Tab-separated table of C-alpha atoms in Angstrom:
chain	number	residue	atom	x	y	z
Z	623	MET	CA	0.083	-0.188	0.035
Z	624	LYS	CA	2.657	2.447	1.029
Z	625	LYS	CA	4.273	1.467	-2.604
Z	626	LEU	CA	1.479	2.059	-4.758
Z	627	LEU	CA	1.128	5.629	-2.520
Z	628	ALA	CA	4.251	6.689	-3.431
Z	629	LEU	CA	3.628	5.722	-7.345
Z	630	ILE	CA	0.888	8.219	-6.975
Z	631	ILE	CA	2.498	10.935	-5.569
Z	632	SER	CA	5.140	10.671	-8.164
Z	633	LEU	CA	2.837	10.478	-11.056
Z	634	SER	CA	1.110	13.490	-9.467
Z	635	ALA	CA	4.007	15.886	-9.351
Z	636	SER	CA	5.079	14.836	-12.563
Z	637	ILE	CA	1.782	16.480	-14.231
Z	638	THR	CA	1.041	19.917	-15.086
Z	639	PHE	CA	-2.535	21.010	-16.133
Z	640	ALA	CA	-2.574	23.771	-18.660
Z	641	GLN	CA	-3.071	27.443	-17.087
Z	642	SER	CA	-6.393	29.566	-18.179
Z	643	VAL	CA	-5.670	31.313	-21.082
Z	644	PRO	CA	-4.752	35.034	-20.746
Z	645	ASP	CA	-7.144	37.876	-22.513
Z	646	SER	CA	-4.549	38.721	-24.825
Z	647	LEU	CA	-3.997	35.288	-26.355
Z	648	TYR	CA	-7.672	35.578	-27.222
Z	649	THR	CA	-7.528	39.084	-28.878
Z	650	ASN	CA	-3.718	40.249	-29.689
Z	651	PRO	CA	-2.836	38.153	-32.721
Z	652	GLN	CA	0.177	39.257	-32.399
Z	653	ASN	CA	0.857	36.276	-29.037
Z	654	GLN	CA	-2.818	34.386	-29.622
Z	655	GLN	CA	-1.829	30.329	-29.451
Z	656	ASN	CA	-3.234	27.267	-30.265
Z	657	ALA	CA	-3.593	23.985	-28.069
Z	658	ALA	CA	-0.188	22.631	-29.181
Z	659	GLN	CA	1.578	25.747	-28.829
Z	660	ARG	CA	0.100	26.560	-25.667
Z	661	ILE	CA	1.586	23.137	-24.671
Z	662	LEU	CA	4.633	23.458	-26.074
Z	663	SER	CA	5.652	26.861	-25.012
Z	664	GLY	CA	4.185	26.068	-21.492
Z	665	ASN	CA	6.378	22.802	-20.921
Z	666	ILE	CA	8.790	24.512	-18.608
Z	667	ASN	CA	9.361	21.017	-16.259
Z	668	THR	CA	9.629	17.651	-17.804
Z	669	GLY	CA	6.503	15.562	-17.352
Z	670	VAL	CA	3.212	15.142	-18.752
Z	671	THR	CA	0.962	18.139	-18.809
Z	672	VAL	CA	-3.014	17.607	-19.609
Z	673	GLY	CA	-5.581	20.380	-20.888
Z	674	GLY	CA	-8.533	20.049	-23.202
Z	675	TYR	CA	-11.200	22.414	-25.325
Z	676	GLY	CA	-14.974	21.469	-25.805
Z	677	GLU	CA	-18.068	22.739	-27.453
Z	678	ILE	CA	-21.775	21.989	-26.426
Z	679	THR	CA	-24.240	23.868	-29.300
Z	680	TYR	CA	-27.758	24.434	-30.432
Z	681	ASN	CA	-28.727	25.106	-34.014
Z	682	GLN	CA	-32.087	26.104	-35.293
Z	683	PRO	CA	-32.456	26.350	-38.941
Z	684	GLU	CA	-35.832	28.112	-40.329
Z	685	ALA	CA	-39.178	25.984	-41.031
Z	686	ASP	CA	-37.121	22.732	-39.179
Z	687	ASN	CA	-36.478	21.193	-36.173
Z	688	GLY	CA	-33.467	22.087	-34.057
Z	689	GLU	CA	-30.199	19.794	-33.119
Z	690	LEU	CA	-28.447	19.850	-29.637
Z	691	ASP	CA	-25.431	18.353	-29.666
Z	692	VAL	CA	-21.862	17.888	-27.536
Z	693	GLN	CA	-20.110	19.046	-30.798
Z	694	ARG	CA	-16.753	18.255	-29.767
Z	695	LEU	CA	-14.829	17.079	-26.286
Z	696	VAL	CA	-10.688	17.521	-26.883
Z	697	LEU	CA	-8.424	16.148	-24.145
Z	698	LEU	CA	-4.696	17.609	-25.045
Z	699	PHE	CA	-2.013	15.759	-23.537
Z	700	GLY	CA	2.007	17.039	-23.800
Z	701	TYR	CA	5.267	15.386	-22.637
Z	702	LYS	CA	8.759	17.249	-22.394
Z	703	PHE	CA	11.472	14.025	-22.278
Z	704	ASN	CA	14.170	17.067	-21.777
Z	705	ASP	CA	14.629	20.307	-23.113
Z	706	LYS	CA	15.050	19.413	-27.009
Z	707	VAL	CA	12.317	17.060	-27.232
Z	708	GLN	CA	8.634	17.226	-26.292
Z	709	PHE	CA	5.415	15.141	-27.658
Z	710	VAL	CA	1.878	16.594	-28.218
Z	711	THR	CA	-1.458	14.804	-29.383
Z	712	GLU	CA	-5.365	15.430	-29.065
Z	713	ILE	CA	-7.840	12.949	-28.358
Z	714	GLU	CA	-11.251	14.023	-29.847
Z	715	LEU	CA	-14.997	12.873	-29.011
Z	716	GLU	CA	-17.125	13.913	-31.802
Z	717	HIS	CA	-20.491	13.847	-30.741
Z	718	VAL	CA	-20.135	11.837	-27.581
Z	719	GLU	CA	-19.745	8.910	-29.807
Z	720	GLU	CA	-16.847	9.810	-32.615
Z	721	ILE	CA	-13.080	9.528	-31.069
Z	722	PHE	CA	-10.849	10.748	-33.392
Z	723	VAL	CA	-6.745	11.201	-32.926
Z	724	GLU	CA	-6.395	14.942	-34.239
Z	725	GLN	CA	-2.691	15.761	-33.572
Z	726	ALA	CA	-0.147	13.138	-32.386
Z	727	PHE	CA	3.208	14.342	-33.290
Z	728	LEU	CA	7.120	14.806	-31.628
Z	729	GLN	CA	9.003	17.511	-31.544
Z	730	TYR	CA	12.780	18.036	-31.772
Z	731	SER	CA	14.270	22.001	-31.019
Z	732	LEU	CA	17.587	21.943	-32.767
Z	733	ASN	CA	17.647	25.620	-31.029
Z	734	ASP	CA	15.330	28.537	-30.660
Z	735	ASN	CA	14.188	29.176	-34.434
Z	736	VAL	CA	14.395	25.537	-35.706
Z	737	ASN	CA	12.139	22.789	-34.597
Z	738	LEU	CA	11.666	19.393	-36.638
Z	739	ARG	CA	8.372	18.124	-36.295
Z	740	GLY	CA	6.983	14.244	-37.367
Z	741	GLY	CA	3.371	12.819	-36.843
Z	742	LEU	CA	-0.129	13.927	-37.043
Z	743	MET	CA	-0.118	17.404	-37.652
Z	744	LEU	CA	-2.629	19.727	-38.880
Z	745	VAL	CA	-1.954	21.492	-42.244
Z	746	PRO	CA	-1.519	25.035	-42.088
Z	747	MET	CA	-3.980	26.641	-44.149
Z	748	GLY	CA	-5.695	30.208	-43.053
Z	749	ILE	CA	-6.813	30.661	-39.642
Z	750	VAL	CA	-9.262	28.491	-38.054
Z	751	ASN	CA	-7.574	25.175	-39.197
Z	752	GLU	CA	-4.882	25.724	-36.715
Z	753	TYR	CA	-6.811	27.974	-34.328
Z	754	HIS	CA	-10.419	26.569	-34.219
Z	755	GLU	CA	-10.662	26.631	-30.310
Z	756	PRO	CA	-13.796	27.704	-29.460
Z	757	THR	CA	-12.671	30.780	-27.527
Z	758	THR	CA	-10.530	31.598	-30.440
Z	759	PHE	CA	-13.012	32.832	-33.067
Z	760	ASN	CA	-16.364	34.305	-32.899
Z	761	GLY	CA	-19.652	33.148	-33.889
Z	762	VAL	CA	-21.041	29.061	-32.451
Z	763	GLU	CA	-19.859	27.473	-35.827
Z	764	ARG	CA	-16.535	27.534	-37.592
Z	765	PRO	CA	-16.632	29.763	-40.717
Z	766	SER	CA	-18.398	27.992	-43.775
Z	767	ILE	CA	-15.032	28.253	-45.766
Z	768	ASP	CA	-13.152	26.493	-43.294
Z	769	GLY	CA	-15.556	23.703	-43.546
Z	770	SER	CA	-15.907	23.483	-47.735
Z	771	ILE	CA	-12.991	24.785	-49.155
Z	772	VAL	CA	-9.767	24.418	-46.805
Z	773	PRO	CA	-11.120	22.216	-44.999
Z	774	THR	CA	-11.130	22.376	-41.294
Z	775	THR	CA	-9.692	20.156	-39.221
Z	776	TRP	CA	-7.366	19.059	-41.963
Z	777	ARG	CA	-4.574	16.904	-40.222
Z	778	GLU	CA	-1.907	14.083	-42.290
Z	779	ILE	CA	0.836	12.636	-41.454
Z	780	GLY	CA	4.189	14.238	-42.410
Z	781	VAL	CA	7.537	15.780	-41.322
Z	782	GLY	CA	8.719	19.011	-41.250
Z	783	VAL	CA	10.334	21.992	-39.903
Z	784	SER	CA	8.581	24.905	-38.149
Z	785	GLY	CA	10.094	27.887	-35.947
Z	786	ARG	CA	10.487	31.748	-35.819
Z	787	PHE	CA	12.638	35.013	-36.185
Z	788	ASP	CA	11.416	37.280	-33.775
Z	789	GLU	CA	14.452	39.351	-34.758
Z	790	ILE	CA	12.525	39.834	-38.354
Z	791	SER	CA	8.940	39.068	-36.714
Z	792	LEU	CA	8.286	35.818	-38.917
Z	793	ARG	CA	7.042	32.228	-38.033
Z	794	TYR	CA	7.665	29.856	-40.587
Z	795	GLN	CA	6.159	26.046	-41.445
Z	796	ALA	CA	6.924	23.982	-43.956
Z	797	TYR	CA	5.675	19.810	-43.929
Z	798	VAL	CA	5.691	17.016	-46.329
Z	799	PHE	CA	2.288	15.064	-45.839
Z	800	ASN	CA	0.257	12.132	-47.733
Z	801	GLY	CA	-2.268	14.156	-49.455
Z	802	PHE	CA	-6.072	13.566	-49.710
Z	803	SER	CA	-7.479	10.361	-50.682
Z	804	SER	CA	-8.781	10.478	-54.252
Z	805	VAL	CA	-11.419	7.888	-53.179
Z	806	ASN	CA	-12.119	7.261	-49.233
Z	807	GLY	CA	-13.967	4.456	-48.739
Z	808	GLU	CA	-17.619	5.015	-50.610
Z	809	LYS	CA	-16.935	8.910	-50.770
Z	810	VAL	CA	-15.386	10.730	-53.587
Z	811	LEU	CA	-14.233	14.591	-53.856
Z	812	GLY	CA	-16.200	17.509	-55.095
Z	813	GLY	CA	-19.724	18.834	-53.754
Z	814	LYS	CA	-20.785	21.238	-51.871
Z	815	ASN	CA	-17.612	20.442	-49.875
Z	816	GLY	CA	-14.914	20.147	-52.152
Z	817	LEU	CA	-12.113	18.500	-51.130
Z	818	ARG	CA	-12.985	17.417	-47.584
Z	819	ASN	CA	-14.120	14.152	-47.926
Z	820	GLY	CA	-10.682	13.231	-49.072
Z	821	ARG	CA	-9.026	14.027	-45.815
Z	822	GLN	CA	-7.520	11.152	-44.644
Z	823	LYS	CA	-6.872	12.248	-40.812
Z	824	GLY	CA	-4.042	9.643	-40.295
Z	825	ILE	CA	-6.339	6.626	-40.699
Z	826	ARG	CA	-4.302	3.911	-42.381
Z	827	SER	CA	-3.524	6.729	-44.973
Z	828	THR	CA	-2.518	5.985	-48.339
Z	829	VAL	CA	0.009	7.119	-50.144
Z	830	ASP	CA	1.913	7.389	-53.482
Z	831	SER	CA	3.056	11.100	-53.959
Z	832	PRO	CA	3.973	13.679	-51.085
Z	833	ASN	CA	2.210	16.947	-50.892
Z	834	PHE	CA	4.092	20.270	-49.788
Z	835	ALA	CA	2.523	22.399	-47.351
Z	836	ALA	CA	3.952	25.909	-45.837
Z	837	LYS	CA	2.890	29.042	-44.235
Z	838	ALA	CA	5.253	32.257	-43.343
Z	839	ASP	CA	3.491	34.696	-40.624
Z	840	TYR	CA	4.569	38.196	-40.238
Z	841	TYR	CA	4.109	40.103	-36.837
Z	842	GLY	CA	6.094	43.172	-37.231
Z	843	ILE	CA	3.078	45.752	-37.195
Z	844	PRO	CA	1.928	46.404	-33.702
Z	845	GLY	CA	-1.691	44.479	-33.450
Z	846	LEU	CA	-1.653	43.145	-37.074
Z	847	ARG	CA	-0.614	39.659	-38.225
Z	848	LEU	CA	-0.620	38.676	-41.834
Z	849	GLY	CA	-0.513	34.885	-43.083
Z	850	LEU	CA	0.195	33.334	-46.604
Z	851	SER	CA	-0.161	29.604	-47.007
Z	852	GLY	CA	0.589	27.534	-49.826
Z	853	TYR	CA	-0.301	23.593	-50.198
Z	854	PHE	CA	0.653	21.673	-53.311
Z	855	GLY	CA	0.350	18.119	-54.675
Z	856	ARG	CA	-2.019	15.407	-55.639
Z	857	SER	CA	-4.781	13.381	-54.393
Z	858	GLN	CA	-3.543	10.242	-53.634
Z	859	ALA	CA	-4.556	7.090	-56.064
Z	860	GLU	CA	-5.812	3.738	-55.200
Z	861	ASP	CA	-3.070	0.882	-55.882
Z	862	GLU	CA	-4.966	-0.754	-58.199
Z	863	VAL	CA	-6.222	1.795	-60.622
Z	864	GLU	CA	-3.201	4.368	-59.931
Z	865	ASP	CA	-2.401	4.089	-64.019
Z	866	ILE	CA	-5.896	5.122	-65.225
Z	867	ASP	CA	-6.466	8.549	-66.028
Z	868	GLY	CA	-8.476	10.399	-63.714
Z	869	THR	CA	-7.446	7.972	-60.876
Z	870	SER	CA	-5.789	11.142	-59.146
Z	871	VAL	CA	-6.133	15.330	-59.682
Z	872	GLY	CA	-3.584	17.713	-58.994
Z	873	ILE	CA	-4.007	20.306	-56.324
Z	874	SER	CA	-2.366	24.192	-55.666
Z	875	MET	CA	-3.766	25.710	-52.684
Z	876	ILE	CA	-3.172	29.335	-51.599
Z	877	GLY	CA	-4.889	31.196	-48.902
Z	878	PHE	CA	-3.593	34.659	-47.491
Z	879	ASP	CA	-5.566	35.622	-44.071
Z	880	ALA	CA	-5.249	38.736	-41.767
Z	881	ARG	CA	-5.915	39.211	-37.651
Z	882	TYR	CA	-5.907	43.138	-36.155
Z	883	ALA	CA	-6.321	44.091	-33.022
Z	884	TYR	CA	-6.630	47.805	-31.322
Z	885	LYS	CA	-7.817	48.114	-27.977
Z	886	ARG	CA	-11.794	47.034	-27.695
Z	887	PHE	CA	-11.917	46.378	-31.383
Z	888	THR	CA	-11.034	43.232	-33.646
Z	889	ALA	CA	-10.766	42.223	-37.250
Z	890	ARG	CA	-10.005	39.160	-39.399
Z	891	GLY	CA	-10.339	38.099	-43.397
Z	892	GLN	CA	-9.365	35.174	-45.182
Z	893	PHE	CA	-8.868	34.562	-48.968
Z	894	ILE	CA	-8.450	30.992	-50.058
Z	895	HIS	CA	-8.558	29.682	-53.607
Z	896	ALA	CA	-7.907	26.317	-54.945
Z	897	SER	CA	-7.202	24.988	-58.617
Z	898	ILE	CA	-7.545	21.595	-59.325
Z	899	THR	CA	-6.216	19.766	-62.624
Z	900	ASP	CA	-7.155	16.502	-64.159
Z	901	THR	CA	-11.088	16.785	-63.241
Z	902	GLU	CA	-12.472	15.911	-66.565
Z	903	ASP	CA	-11.386	12.565	-66.150
Z	904	TYR	CA	-11.751	12.069	-62.602
Z	905	ASN	CA	-15.294	13.326	-62.797
Z	906	ASN	CA	-15.966	10.825	-65.830
Z	907	LEU	CA	-14.148	7.532	-63.808
Z	908	TYR	CA	-15.780	8.403	-60.541
Z	909	THR	CA	-19.189	9.767	-61.659
Z	910	ALA	CA	-18.021	12.917	-59.578
Z	911	ASP	CA	-18.713	16.241	-59.739
Z	912	LEU	CA	-15.346	18.048	-58.553
Z	913	GLY	CA	-14.990	21.978	-59.893
Z	914	SER	CA	-11.468	22.910	-61.486
Z	915	ALA	CA	-11.261	25.689	-59.078
Z	916	LEU	CA	-12.765	26.609	-55.435
Z	917	GLN	CA	-12.342	29.825	-53.740
Z	918	GLY	CA	-13.381	32.156	-51.073
Z	919	TYR	CA	-13.093	34.531	-48.725
Z	920	TYR	CA	-14.823	36.346	-45.534
Z	921	LEU	CA	-14.504	39.579	-43.960
Z	922	GLU	CA	-15.452	39.909	-39.706
Z	923	ALA	CA	-15.177	43.057	-37.494
Z	924	ALA	CA	-15.988	42.762	-33.722
Z	925	TYR	CA	-16.134	45.205	-30.861
Z	926	ASN	CA	-15.707	44.380	-27.287
Z	927	LEU	CA	-19.013	46.192	-25.355
Z	928	LEU	CA	-17.233	45.685	-21.696
Z	929	PRO	CA	-14.860	48.593	-20.554
Z	930	LEU	CA	-10.929	47.649	-21.118
Z	931	GLY	CA	-9.209	45.616	-18.380
Z	932	LYS	CA	-12.348	43.659	-17.382
Z	933	GLU	CA	-11.815	40.156	-16.835
Z	934	GLN	CA	-15.254	39.792	-18.616
Z	935	GLN	CA	-15.392	40.590	-22.705
Z	936	LEU	CA	-18.553	41.106	-24.769
Z	937	TYR	CA	-17.540	41.135	-28.334
Z	938	ALA	CA	-20.721	41.835	-31.009
Z	939	PHE	CA	-19.309	40.903	-34.344
Z	940	ALA	CA	-20.075	40.574	-37.800
Z	941	ARG	CA	-18.880	38.275	-40.512
Z	942	PHE	CA	-19.414	38.117	-44.588
Z	943	GLU	CA	-18.714	35.440	-46.511
Z	944	ASP	CA	-18.602	34.309	-50.154
Z	945	TYR	CA	-17.523	31.313	-51.047
Z	946	ASP	CA	-17.908	28.664	-54.194
Z	947	THR	CA	-16.617	24.920	-54.845
Z	948	HIS	CA	-17.668	25.351	-58.551
Z	949	ALA	CA	-15.731	28.802	-59.003
Z	950	SER	CA	-14.923	27.079	-62.179
Z	951	VAL	CA	-15.476	23.737	-63.959
Z	952	ASP	CA	-14.075	21.484	-66.682
Z	953	GLY	CA	-15.390	19.288	-69.136
Z	954	GLY	CA	-18.783	18.503	-69.857
Z	955	LEU	CA	-19.648	19.304	-66.105
Z	956	MET	CA	-22.347	21.908	-65.368
Z	957	LYS	CA	-21.480	24.827	-62.832
Z	958	ASN	CA	-24.107	23.756	-60.110
Z	959	ASP	CA	-25.225	27.323	-58.578
Z	960	SER	CA	-26.264	25.689	-55.149
Z	961	TYR	CA	-22.450	25.241	-54.670
Z	962	ASP	CA	-21.859	29.305	-54.637
Z	963	ARG	CA	-23.141	30.591	-51.754
Z	964	ASN	CA	-22.560	33.719	-49.531
Z	965	GLU	CA	-23.731	34.442	-45.587
Z	966	TRP	CA	-23.790	37.387	-42.924
Z	967	THR	CA	-23.496	36.463	-39.402
Z	968	PHE	CA	-24.080	38.576	-36.617
Z	969	GLY	CA	-23.959	37.512	-33.100
Z	970	LEU	CA	-22.489	38.177	-29.576
Z	971	SER	CA	-19.667	36.710	-27.740
Z	972	TYR	CA	-19.566	36.421	-24.104
Z	973	LYS	CA	-16.321	35.638	-22.313
Z	974	ILE	CA	-17.671	34.964	-18.847
Z	975	ALA	CA	-13.855	33.879	-17.488
Z	976	PRO	CA	-10.265	33.358	-19.881
Z	977	GLY	CA	-11.264	30.244	-20.550
Z	978	ALA	CA	-15.403	30.234	-20.982
Z	979	VAL	CA	-17.460	31.768	-23.596
Z	980	VAL	CA	-21.345	31.716	-24.714
Z	981	LYS	CA	-22.043	32.120	-28.026
Z	982	ALA	CA	-25.515	33.292	-30.155
Z	983	ASP	CA	-25.408	34.126	-33.452
Z	984	TYR	CA	-27.895	34.514	-36.167
Z	985	GLN	CA	-26.725	33.599	-40.044
Z	986	ILE	CA	-28.193	34.750	-43.072
Z	987	LYS	CA	-27.791	32.473	-46.246
Z	988	ASP	CA	-28.427	32.638	-50.199
Z	989	SER	CA	-26.949	31.097	-53.146
Z	990	ALA	CA	-26.744	31.751	-56.584
Z	991	ALA	CA	-29.607	28.994	-57.143
Z	992	ASP	CA	-33.300	29.774	-57.446
Z	993	SER	CA	-34.151	27.867	-54.077
Z	994	ASP	CA	-34.146	29.730	-51.512
Z	995	VAL	CA	-31.276	28.388	-48.709
Z	996	PRO	CA	-33.026	28.515	-44.542
Z	997	ASN	CA	-31.141	31.020	-42.132
Z	998	GLN	CA	-30.460	29.909	-39.039
Z	999	LEU	CA	-29.767	30.000	-35.268
Z	1000	ASN	CA	-26.695	28.931	-33.694
Z	1001	VAL	CA	-26.280	28.767	-29.456
Z	1002	GLY	CA	-23.320	27.599	-28.013
Z	1003	LEU	CA	-20.872	27.100	-24.881
Z	1004	GLY	CA	-17.466	26.711	-25.379
Z	1005	VAL	CA	-14.223	26.169	-22.694
Z	1006	TRP	CA	-10.761	25.953	-23.419
Z	1007	PHE	CA	-8.054	24.949	-20.552
């Protein structure tokens, strides 16, 4: 019994719980971190660091039943082996019943500016794919562009390098990953969600050609952070058909994003364009409707209605999105106007404490097609610790 007690005490002494997130990390893009970055930077001593984040949502479309959902609960674990070697993983439970590993990578720090990484990692594209904790963005749901075009949460297995040079105010990342699967079970690429069905998520991922992803963030202007992203490669063909025309498509995606904060005002914007080659052969082979270009952007502004210096914050925000997964099509494919969409989102984010937020918003949705798109009311709770 004494040996068991000693073991429990020893294990407890090696576990650190992630600290509450200061308000400046929510609003100031110069300092903003995501969950993995917090664990890596906060793991001062060797041992285990534990944290988590989660969302409970209520979505009410017009003229339809509403949906209540424990949308996600994510458990964060980090382990610091020594001053150079750390491991980070995120285990996600979606909708109470589905379990995924969202990240699992090993980092080796060569020096203050260069870190080698390998494992299951987020593809650095846009803002929300990396910064998707519920207290880091306005709105109950993530921006639609980040679901249909980026597509969040996009992670694959790879190796690469990351780091920052504060003397020139630059953070960088560059990785080689496996790519989207051309056929993912019974799912093919295309439709209203573009490339989303091709995410392999580290689940027995197939690879026949490596893909390259990189991002640079500049933070040299007070309150402003600018990001430039790129992703280049091909989808991964199935072994038995990889020599047939149309079994894979070429993908070139670029993204530009900006975040700004000044006193009680914040703003952000994002533009994503993906050029897809060989779509005519792919669509003919798989009876798909993948566009030859996907494109979208959003602009958002928010203002804190509470005085500066308060622990609580109440942000009123508005966001406009315009995105199209059939921005262009090849061959005999008919452009589907229902994939050309725009949305206005108006809402409130009430940060009742560092790491806890209550959100509500209303979305006005439209498309280039004749059919009406139902508007939607959303309410949600979010935590991050």
